CSV table of C-alpha atoms in Angstrom, one decimal:
chain,number,residue,atom,x,y,z
A,1207,MET,CA,45.5,-50.0,-99.1
A,1208,GLU,CA,45.6,-50.6,-102.5
A,1209,GLN,CA,44.1,-48.4,-105.1
A,1210,ALA,CA,43.0,-48.9,-109.1
A,1211,ASP,CA,45.1,-46.6,-111.6
A,1212,ASP,CA,42.0,-45.2,-112.5
A,1213,GLY,CA,41.1,-44.2,-109.4
A,1214,THR,CA,38.1,-46.7,-108.7
A,1215,PRO,CA,39.2,-48.0,-105.1
A,1216,ALA,CA,40.9,-51.4,-105.4
A,1217,LEU,CA,40.1,-54.8,-106.3
A,1218,LYS,CA,40.4,-57.5,-103.9
A,1219,PRO,CA,40.8,-61.2,-104.2
A,1220,GLY,CA,37.8,-63.0,-104.2
A,1221,ARG,CA,35.6,-59.7,-102.5
A,1222,GLY,CA,35.3,-57.5,-106.1
A,1223,ARG,CA,35.6,-54.1,-105.6
A,1224,ARG,CA,35.4,-52.0,-102.6
A,1225,LYS,CA,31.9,-50.7,-102.6
A,1226,ALA,CA,31.1,-47.4,-103.0
A,1227,ASP,CA,29.2,-47.0,-99.7
A,1228,ASP,CA,32.2,-48.2,-98.1
A,1229,VAL,CA,34.2,-46.0,-99.6
A,1230,ARG,CA,32.4,-42.8,-98.6
A,1231,ARG,CA,32.8,-44.1,-95.6
A,1232,ALA,CA,36.2,-44.6,-94.8
A,1233,THR,CA,36.7,-41.3,-96.7
A,1234,LEU,CA,34.1,-39.9,-94.1
A,1235,VAL,CA,36.3,-41.2,-90.7
A,1236,ALA,CA,39.7,-40.1,-92.8
A,1237,ALA,CA,38.4,-36.9,-92.6
A,1238,SER,CA,36.6,-36.3,-89.8
A,1239,GLU,CA,40.1,-37.8,-87.9
A,1240,LEU,CA,42.2,-35.2,-89.6
A,1241,LEU,CA,39.9,-32.8,-88.6
A,1242,MET,CA,39.4,-33.9,-85.3
A,1243,ASP,CA,43.6,-33.9,-84.6
A,1244,GLU,CA,44.6,-31.1,-86.6
A,1245,GLY,CA,42.2,-28.7,-87.9
A,1246,VAL,CA,40.0,-28.0,-90.7
A,1247,GLY,CA,43.3,-26.6,-92.4
A,1248,ALA,CA,44.5,-30.2,-92.5
A,1249,VAL,CA,41.6,-31.5,-94.7
A,1250,THR,CA,42.5,-31.7,-97.7
A,1251,PHE,CA,42.2,-34.4,-100.9
A,1252,SER,CA,45.5,-36.1,-100.4
A,1253,LYS,CA,45.6,-36.1,-96.9
A,1254,VAL,CA,42.2,-37.9,-97.1
A,1255,ALA,CA,43.1,-40.1,-99.8
A,1256,ALA,CA,46.1,-41.3,-97.7
A,1257,ARG,CA,44.3,-42.4,-94.9
A,1258,ALA,CA,41.6,-43.8,-96.5
A,1259,GLY,CA,43.4,-45.9,-99.3
A,1260,VAL,CA,41.2,-44.2,-101.6
A,1261,SER,CA,42.0,-42.2,-104.3
A,1262,LYS,CA,42.0,-39.1,-105.0
A,1263,VAL,CA,39.9,-39.3,-108.4
A,1264,THR,CA,37.6,-40.3,-106.2
A,1265,LEU,CA,37.2,-37.0,-104.3
A,1266,TYR,CA,37.4,-35.3,-106.9
A,1267,LYS,CA,34.3,-36.7,-108.4
A,1268,TRP,CA,32.5,-36.9,-104.8
A,1269,TRP,CA,33.4,-33.1,-103.5
A,1270,PRO,CA,33.3,-30.2,-104.9
A,1271,SER,CA,35.8,-29.3,-102.5
A,1272,PRO,CA,38.0,-30.6,-99.0
A,1273,GLY,CA,36.4,-28.2,-97.1
A,1274,ALA,CA,33.0,-29.7,-97.9
A,1275,LEU,CA,34.2,-32.8,-97.7
A,1276,ALA,CA,35.3,-31.6,-93.7
A,1277,LEU,CA,31.6,-30.6,-93.4
A,1278,ASP,CA,29.9,-33.7,-94.5
A,1279,ALA,CA,32.1,-35.5,-92.6
A,1280,TYR,CA,31.6,-32.9,-89.1
A,1281,PHE,CA,27.9,-33.6,-89.9
A,1282,ALA,CA,28.4,-37.5,-89.8
A,1283,THR,CA,30.0,-37.8,-87.3
A,1284,SER,CA,28.4,-35.2,-85.0
A,1285,ARG,CA,24.8,-36.8,-86.3
A,1286,GLU,CA,24.4,-39.0,-83.3
A,1287,THR,CA,26.1,-36.6,-80.5
A,1288,LEU,CA,23.3,-34.3,-81.2
A,1289,ALA,CA,20.2,-36.2,-82.2
A,1290,PHE,CA,17.0,-34.7,-81.4
A,1291,PRO,CA,15.6,-37.3,-78.9
A,1292,ASP,CA,11.5,-37.0,-78.9
A,1293,THR,CA,9.8,-37.9,-76.0
A,1294,GLY,CA,6.4,-35.3,-76.0
A,1295,ASP,CA,8.0,-33.2,-73.5
A,1296,VAL,CA,9.8,-30.1,-75.5
A,1297,ARG,CA,11.5,-28.8,-72.3
A,1298,HIS,CA,12.9,-32.1,-72.1
A,1299,ASP,CA,14.4,-32.5,-74.5
A,1300,LEU,CA,15.3,-29.0,-75.8
A,1301,THR,CA,17.3,-29.4,-72.5
A,1302,GLU,CA,18.8,-32.8,-73.6
A,1303,GLN,CA,20.2,-32.2,-76.8
A,1304,LEU,CA,21.3,-28.4,-75.7
A,1305,ARG,CA,23.4,-30.0,-72.9
A,1306,ALA,CA,24.9,-32.2,-75.7
A,1307,PHE,CA,25.6,-29.9,-77.3
A,1308,VAL,CA,27.6,-27.7,-75.1
A,1309,ASP,CA,29.6,-30.8,-74.4
A,1310,LEU,CA,30.7,-31.0,-78.1
A,1311,MET,CA,31.7,-27.3,-77.7
A,1312,ASN,CA,33.5,-27.7,-74.5
A,1313,ARG,CA,35.3,-31.0,-75.9
A,1314,SER,CA,36.1,-29.9,-79.5
A,1315,GLY,CA,35.4,-26.3,-79.2
A,1316,THR,CA,38.5,-25.6,-81.3
A,1317,THR,CA,37.6,-27.7,-84.2
A,1318,ILE,CA,34.4,-26.0,-84.0
A,1319,ALA,CA,35.3,-22.7,-84.1
A,1320,GLY,CA,38.5,-23.0,-86.5
A,1321,ILE,CA,35.7,-23.8,-89.2
A,1322,VAL,CA,33.8,-21.2,-88.8
A,1323,GLY,CA,36.6,-18.8,-88.3
A,1324,ALA,CA,37.7,-20.0,-91.4
A,1325,ALA,CA,35.0,-19.7,-93.8
A,1326,GLN,CA,35.2,-16.3,-92.8
A,1327,SER,CA,37.8,-15.3,-95.4
A,1328,ASP,CA,37.1,-18.6,-97.7
A,1329,PRO,CA,34.1,-18.7,-100.2
A,1330,ASP,CA,34.6,-21.9,-101.1
A,1331,LEU,CA,34.4,-23.5,-97.1
A,1332,SER,CA,31.5,-20.8,-96.1
A,1333,GLU,CA,29.5,-22.4,-99.1
A,1334,ALA,CA,30.2,-26.5,-98.0
A,1335,LEU,CA,29.4,-24.3,-94.4
A,1336,SER,CA,26.2,-23.6,-95.3
A,1337,THR,CA,24.5,-26.0,-97.6
A,1338,ARG,CA,26.3,-28.9,-96.0
A,1339,TYR,CA,26.2,-28.4,-92.0
A,1340,VAL,CA,24.2,-25.2,-91.2
A,1341,GLN,CA,21.1,-25.9,-93.0
A,1342,HIS,CA,20.6,-29.5,-91.8
A,1343,ARG,CA,21.0,-28.8,-88.3
A,1344,ARG,CA,18.9,-26.1,-88.2
A,1345,ALA,CA,16.0,-28.5,-90.8
A,1346,LEU,CA,16.3,-30.9,-87.9
A,1347,ALA,CA,16.1,-28.0,-84.9
A,1348,VAL,CA,13.1,-26.8,-86.4
A,1349,GLU,CA,11.8,-30.0,-87.7
A,1350,ARG,CA,11.6,-30.9,-83.7
A,1351,LEU,CA,10.2,-27.2,-82.7
A,1352,SER,CA,7.5,-27.7,-85.1
A,1353,THR,CA,6.3,-31.3,-83.7
A,1354,ALA,CA,6.1,-28.8,-80.4
A,1355,GLN,CA,4.3,-26.4,-82.2
A,1356,GLN,CA,1.8,-28.6,-83.9
A,1357,ALA,CA,1.7,-30.4,-79.9
A,1358,GLY,CA,0.7,-27.4,-79.0
A,1359,GLN,CA,3.7,-26.8,-76.7
A,1360,ILE,CA,4.8,-23.2,-78.5
A,1361,ARG,CA,2.3,-21.1,-79.3
A,1362,GLU,CA,1.0,-21.3,-83.7
A,1363,ASP,CA,2.6,-17.4,-83.9
A,1364,VAL,CA,6.1,-18.3,-82.9
A,1365,ASP,CA,9.1,-17.9,-85.4
A,1366,LEU,CA,10.3,-21.4,-85.0
A,1367,GLU,CA,13.8,-19.9,-87.2
A,1368,SER,CA,14.2,-17.9,-84.9
A,1369,ILE,CA,14.4,-19.8,-81.6
A,1370,VAL,CA,17.0,-21.7,-83.3
A,1371,ASP,CA,18.8,-18.3,-83.4
A,1372,GLN,CA,18.2,-18.3,-79.6
A,1373,LEU,CA,19.0,-21.2,-78.8
A,1374,TRP,CA,21.8,-22.6,-80.5
A,1375,GLY,CA,23.2,-19.7,-82.1
A,1376,ALA,CA,23.6,-18.2,-78.5
A,1377,CYS,CA,25.9,-21.3,-78.1
A,1378,TYR,CA,27.4,-20.3,-80.8
A,1379,HIS,CA,28.3,-16.7,-79.9
A,1380,ARG,CA,29.9,-17.8,-76.2
A,1381,LEU,CA,32.3,-20.1,-78.2
A,1382,LEU,CA,33.5,-17.5,-80.6
A,1383,LEU,CA,33.6,-14.0,-78.9
A,1384,PRO,CA,34.0,-15.7,-75.7
A,1385,ALA,CA,33.1,-14.0,-72.2
A,1386,GLN,CA,31.1,-16.4,-70.4
A,1387,PRO,CA,31.3,-20.1,-69.6
A,1388,LEU,CA,29.7,-22.5,-71.8
A,1389,THR,CA,27.8,-25.0,-69.2
A,1390,HIS,CA,24.3,-26.8,-69.0
A,1391,GLU,CA,23.1,-24.0,-66.3
A,1392,PHE,CA,23.6,-21.8,-69.2
A,1393,VAL,CA,21.3,-24.2,-71.2
A,1394,ASP,CA,18.3,-23.8,-68.5
A,1395,HIS,CA,18.5,-20.4,-68.7
A,1396,LEU,CA,18.5,-20.0,-72.7
A,1397,ILE,CA,15.3,-22.3,-72.2
A,1398,ALA,CA,13.6,-21.4,-69.7
A,1399,ASN,CA,14.0,-17.7,-70.6
A,1400,LEU,CA,12.3,-18.4,-73.9
A,1401,LEU,CA,9.4,-20.8,-72.3
A,1402,ARG,CA,8.0,-18.5,-69.9
A,1403,GLY,CA,9.5,-15.9,-71.4
A,1404,ILE,CA,11.6,-12.6,-68.8
A,1405,THR,CA,9.1,-10.1,-67.8
A,1406,PRO,CA,6.8,-10.9,-64.9
A,1407,GLY,CA,3.5,-11.8,-64.7
B,1054,MET,CA,52.4,14.8,-90.8
B,1055,GLU,CA,56.2,15.0,-89.2
B,1056,GLN,CA,57.4,13.3,-86.7
B,1057,ALA,CA,60.5,13.8,-83.6
B,1058,ASP,CA,62.6,10.8,-83.9
B,1059,ASP,CA,62.3,9.6,-80.5
B,1060,GLY,CA,58.6,8.6,-81.0
B,1061,THR,CA,57.1,11.6,-80.3
B,1062,PRO,CA,54.4,13.7,-82.0
B,1063,ALA,CA,55.9,16.1,-84.1
B,1064,LEU,CA,56.6,19.6,-82.1
B,1065,LYS,CA,54.8,22.1,-84.3
B,1066,PRO,CA,56.3,25.6,-84.5
B,1067,GLY,CA,54.3,27.7,-82.0
B,1068,ARG,CA,51.7,24.7,-81.1
B,1069,GLY,CA,53.9,23.1,-78.9
B,1070,ARG,CA,53.5,19.1,-79.1
B,1071,ARG,CA,50.3,17.1,-80.3
B,1072,LYS,CA,48.4,16.2,-77.4
B,1073,ALA,CA,48.0,12.5,-76.8
B,1074,ASP,CA,44.6,13.0,-76.9
B,1075,ASP,CA,44.6,14.2,-80.5
B,1076,VAL,CA,47.8,11.6,-81.8
B,1077,ARG,CA,45.3,8.7,-79.9
B,1078,ARG,CA,42.2,9.5,-81.8
B,1079,ALA,CA,43.8,10.5,-85.1
B,1080,THR,CA,45.5,6.6,-84.7
B,1081,LEU,CA,41.7,4.8,-84.3
B,1082,VAL,CA,40.2,7.3,-87.2
B,1083,ALA,CA,43.0,5.7,-89.5
B,1084,ALA,CA,42.9,2.4,-87.5
B,1085,SER,CA,39.2,2.2,-87.9
B,1086,GLU,CA,39.8,3.7,-92.1
B,1087,LEU,CA,42.4,0.8,-92.8
B,1088,LEU,CA,40.0,-1.8,-91.1
B,1089,MET,CA,36.6,-1.3,-92.7
B,1090,ASP,CA,38.4,-0.4,-96.7
B,1091,GLU,CA,40.9,-3.3,-96.3
B,1092,GLY,CA,39.8,-5.6,-93.6
B,1093,VAL,CA,41.5,-6.2,-90.2
B,1094,GLY,CA,44.9,-8.7,-91.5
B,1095,ALA,CA,45.2,-4.6,-93.4
B,1096,VAL,CA,45.7,-2.5,-89.6
B,1097,THR,CA,49.2,-2.8,-89.0
B,1098,PHE,CA,51.3,-1.0,-86.5
B,1099,SER,CA,53.1,0.5,-89.8
B,1100,LYS,CA,49.9,1.4,-92.1
B,1101,VAL,CA,48.5,3.1,-89.2
B,1102,ALA,CA,51.3,5.1,-88.2
B,1103,ALA,CA,51.9,6.3,-91.5
B,1104,ARG,CA,48.4,6.9,-92.6
B,1105,ALA,CA,47.3,8.9,-89.4
B,1106,GLY,CA,51.1,10.8,-89.2
B,1107,VAL,CA,52.0,9.0,-86.0
B,1108,SER,CA,55.5,7.4,-85.1
B,1109,LYS,CA,55.6,3.3,-84.6
B,1110,VAL,CA,56.7,3.9,-81.9
B,1111,THR,CA,53.9,5.0,-80.3
B,1112,LEU,CA,51.6,2.5,-80.9
B,1113,TYR,CA,54.2,0.0,-80.1
B,1114,LYS,CA,54.0,1.9,-76.5
B,1115,TRP,CA,49.7,2.3,-76.3
B,1116,TRP,CA,49.1,-1.0,-77.3
B,1117,PRO,CA,49.9,-4.0,-77.0
B,1118,SER,CA,49.1,-5.4,-81.1
B,1119,PRO,CA,47.8,-4.3,-83.7
B,1120,GLY,CA,45.0,-5.8,-83.2
B,1121,ALA,CA,43.9,-4.9,-80.1
B,1122,LEU,CA,44.6,-1.3,-81.8
B,1123,ALA,CA,41.6,-2.4,-84.5
B,1124,LEU,CA,39.5,-3.3,-82.0
B,1125,ASP,CA,40.0,0.1,-79.6
B,1126,ALA,CA,39.0,1.5,-83.3
B,1127,TYR,CA,35.7,-1.1,-84.3
B,1128,PHE,CA,35.1,0.1,-80.2
B,1129,ALA,CA,35.1,3.7,-80.7
B,1130,THR,CA,33.8,4.0,-83.8
B,1131,SER,CA,30.8,1.9,-83.3
B,1132,ARG,CA,29.8,3.7,-79.9
B,1133,GLU,CA,27.3,5.9,-81.7
B,1134,THR,CA,26.1,4.0,-83.8
B,1135,LEU,CA,25.6,0.8,-80.7
B,1136,ALA,CA,24.2,3.4,-78.1
B,1137,PHE,CA,22.1,2.2,-75.7
B,1138,PRO,CA,18.9,4.4,-75.7
B,1139,ASP,CA,16.8,4.6,-72.3
B,1140,THR,CA,13.1,5.8,-72.5
B,1141,GLY,CA,12.0,3.4,-69.7
B,1142,ASP,CA,10.4,1.2,-72.1
B,1143,VAL,CA,12.3,-1.7,-72.8
B,1144,ARG,CA,10.5,-3.2,-75.6
B,1145,HIS,CA,11.3,-0.1,-77.8
B,1146,ASP,CA,14.8,0.7,-76.7
B,1147,LEU,CA,16.1,-3.2,-77.3
B,1148,THR,CA,14.1,-2.9,-80.8
B,1149,GLU,CA,16.0,0.5,-81.6
B,1150,GLN,CA,19.5,-0.6,-80.9
B,1151,LEU,CA,19.4,-3.7,-82.1
B,1152,ARG,CA,17.5,-2.6,-85.5
B,1153,ALA,CA,20.9,-0.5,-85.5
B,1154,PHE,CA,22.9,-3.8,-85.1
B,1155,VAL,CA,21.7,-4.9,-87.5
B,1156,ASP,CA,21.7,-2.4,-90.0
B,1157,LEU,CA,25.5,-1.9,-88.9
B,1158,MET,CA,26.1,-6.2,-89.8
B,1159,ASN,CA,24.8,-5.3,-93.2
B,1160,ARG,CA,26.9,-2.5,-94.0
B,1161,SER,CA,29.9,-3.5,-92.1
B,1162,GLY,CA,29.5,-7.4,-91.5
B,1163,THR,CA,32.3,-8.5,-94.1
B,1164,THR,CA,34.3,-7.0,-91.8
B,1165,ILE,CA,33.1,-7.3,-88.5
B,1166,ALA,CA,33.3,-11.5,-89.7
B,1167,GLY,CA,37.1,-10.7,-90.8
B,1168,ILE,CA,37.8,-10.3,-87.2
B,1169,VAL,CA,35.3,-13.3,-85.8
B,1170,GLY,CA,36.8,-14.9,-88.3
B,1171,ALA,CA,40.8,-14.1,-88.2
B,1172,ALA,CA,40.6,-14.3,-83.7
B,1173,GLN,CA,39.7,-18.0,-84.2
B,1174,SER,CA,43.1,-18.5,-85.0
B,1175,ASP,CA,44.9,-15.8,-83.5
B,1176,PRO,CA,45.2,-15.6,-80.2
B,1177,ASP,CA,46.3,-12.1,-79.8
B,1178,LEU,CA,43.5,-10.6,-81.9
B,1179,SER,CA,41.3,-13.3,-80.0
B,1180,GLU,CA,42.3,-12.0,-76.3
B,1181,ALA,CA,42.1,-8.4,-77.9
B,1182,LEU,CA,38.5,-8.9,-79.4
B,1183,SER,CA,37.4,-10.0,-75.6
B,1184,THR,CA,38.9,-7.7,-73.2
B,1185,ARG,CA,38.8,-4.7,-75.9
B,1186,TYR,CA,34.8,-5.5,-77.5
B,1187,VAL,CA,33.3,-8.4,-76.5
B,1188,GLN,CA,33.2,-8.0,-72.7
B,1189,HIS,CA,32.9,-3.4,-72.8
B,1190,ARG,CA,29.6,-4.5,-75.5
B,1191,ARG,CA,27.9,-6.7,-73.2
B,1192,ALA,CA,28.5,-4.5,-69.7
B,1193,LEU,CA,26.9,-1.8,-71.4
B,1194,ALA,CA,23.6,-4.3,-72.4
B,1195,VAL,CA,23.8,-6.3,-69.2
B,1196,GLU,CA,23.7,-1.8,-67.1
B,1197,ARG,CA,20.4,-1.6,-70.2
B,1198,LEU,CA,18.6,-4.5,-68.8
B,1199,SER,CA,19.5,-3.9,-65.3
B,1200,THR,CA,17.8,-0.9,-65.5
B,1201,ALA,CA,14.9,-3.0,-66.8
B,1202,GLN,CA,14.8,-5.4,-64.4
B,1203,GLN,CA,14.9,-2.7,-61.0
B,1204,ALA,CA,12.1,-1.1,-63.0
B,1205,GLY,CA,10.3,-3.8,-62.9
B,1206,GLN,CA,10.3,-4.8,-66.6
B,1207,ILE,CA,12.2,-7.9,-66.2
B,1208,ARG,CA,11.6,-11.0,-63.5
B,1209,GLU,CA,14.7,-10.5,-60.9
B,1210,ASP,CA,15.4,-14.1,-61.2
B,1211,VAL,CA,16.3,-13.1,-64.7
B,1212,ASP,CA,19.7,-14.1,-65.7
B,1213,LEU,CA,20.6,-10.7,-67.6
B,1214,GLU,CA,23.4,-12.2,-69.4
B,1215,SER,CA,22.4,-14.6,-70.6
B,1216,ILE,CA,19.5,-13.0,-72.5
B,1217,VAL,CA,22.8,-10.8,-74.5
B,1218,ASP,CA,23.3,-13.9,-75.9
B,1219,GLN,CA,19.4,-14.5,-77.2
B,1220,LEU,CA,19.7,-10.9,-78.3
B,1221,TRP,CA,23.3,-9.7,-79.9
B,1222,GLY,CA,24.7,-13.4,-79.7
B,1223,ALA,CA,21.4,-15.0,-82.0
B,1224,CYS,CA,22.3,-11.7,-84.7
B,1225,TYR,CA,25.8,-12.6,-85.0
B,1226,HIS,CA,25.5,-16.2,-85.4
B,1227,ARG,CA,23.2,-15.1,-88.6
B,1228,LEU,CA,26.1,-13.4,-89.4
B,1229,LEU,CA,29.1,-15.7,-88.7
B,1230,LEU,CA,27.1,-19.4,-89.9
B,1231,PRO,CA,24.8,-17.6,-92.5
B,1232,ALA,CA,21.4,-19.3,-93.8
B,1233,GLN,CA,18.2,-17.2,-93.0
B,1234,PRO,CA,18.5,-12.9,-93.8
B,1235,LEU,CA,19.4,-10.3,-90.6
B,1236,THR,CA,16.2,-8.4,-90.8
B,1237,HIS,CA,14.1,-5.7,-88.3
B,1238,GLU,CA,11.2,-8.2,-88.3
B,1239,PHE,CA,13.9,-11.0,-87.4
B,1240,VAL,CA,14.5,-8.4,-84.4
B,1241,ASP,CA,11.2,-8.2,-83.7
B,1242,HIS,CA,11.2,-12.0,-83.1
B,1243,LEU,CA,14.2,-12.2,-81.1
B,1244,ILE,CA,12.5,-9.7,-78.5
B,1245,ALA,CA,9.0,-11.1,-78.5
B,1246,ASN,CA,10.0,-15.1,-78.6
B,1247,LEU,CA,11.4,-13.5,-74.5
B,1248,LEU,CA,9.5,-10.7,-73.1
B,1249,ARG,CA,6.3,-12.8,-74.2
B,1250,GLY,CA,7.8,-16.0,-73.9
B,1251,ILE,CA,7.0,-18.6,-76.8
B,1252,THR,CA,4.4,-21.3,-74.8
B,1253,PRO,CA,0.4,-21.1,-75.0
B,1254,GLY,CA,-0.6,-19.1,-71.8
């Protein structure tokens, strides 16, 4: 794809400049493909620019680091798979969402673990992981839990942030410190433990 | 410290060979110091051998990889801090142990995150993390939970392995995908959510 020298998307005959939205979408698709195929280390501004047919200067303007771009791409592509359903039944909805989440981990676990692993020794990636992925995902989860709390399905005094760590965090634990499998049965245990409690009576 | 050329610990005048237990202990102390001071990348057979006054050949015989040595050292040094008390009161005992665990994470979080992070792209370290640390720690936790289950404090039908992910795993989640603090209050929420359940009634 052609590019203008000044770093803006190329003019195409009769069609005007490529729209910013299109450039952004093409960039995220290219970054996501590189991420899934080759891991987070392969997501460089040069490679993404070449693959998306976008100027490197544009990428430098829009993203503070290649890690930030990688995380935005991951967030965008996983958004649909990891959507939070709201049928009004919190047990059903959590089961659906968390089963989809472990399915994704079983498909793309190496990529996800690669991002989290690399972030532990890369301050830019760590910052991007936190601000561009973790905080957004936590907010979406807390939003669904909050709806359940307002509907009287979760007690008023329960700290919703800690639930996020006990559902999705428990799955990350099995991915990053492997010892036990990430199955639908595991998801069912996680939800049952919290909804019913683990003590008798 | 002197070393014999054949890789065994040095003979000392009038004291005989250094005992294998002493060599092992000195090696683990040296590896642990390097791990805490400089991170898992600094735990090489050469550096540990020099610091412990032990032959490199001995280390090659006893450990399959520097990562395995680092994990054995970490397990040995954290064993006491992370002991599982058994006073007969599971809520009290979990609270004590998990508060000590988050205190350790707040002190040595960079080291721990460094190990888990590096393991994601290093198969030898990943294997060592799983077999020399994670499996042992999980077994100790399940043992304490199992005692509580036999004492009737946890229901018979509860899957104990999933509880491990919802207590210690939830803490690893906050360490590795940071967004919320690792506090004693967080620990109290984790335990309360599971023991009481999060639903009304």
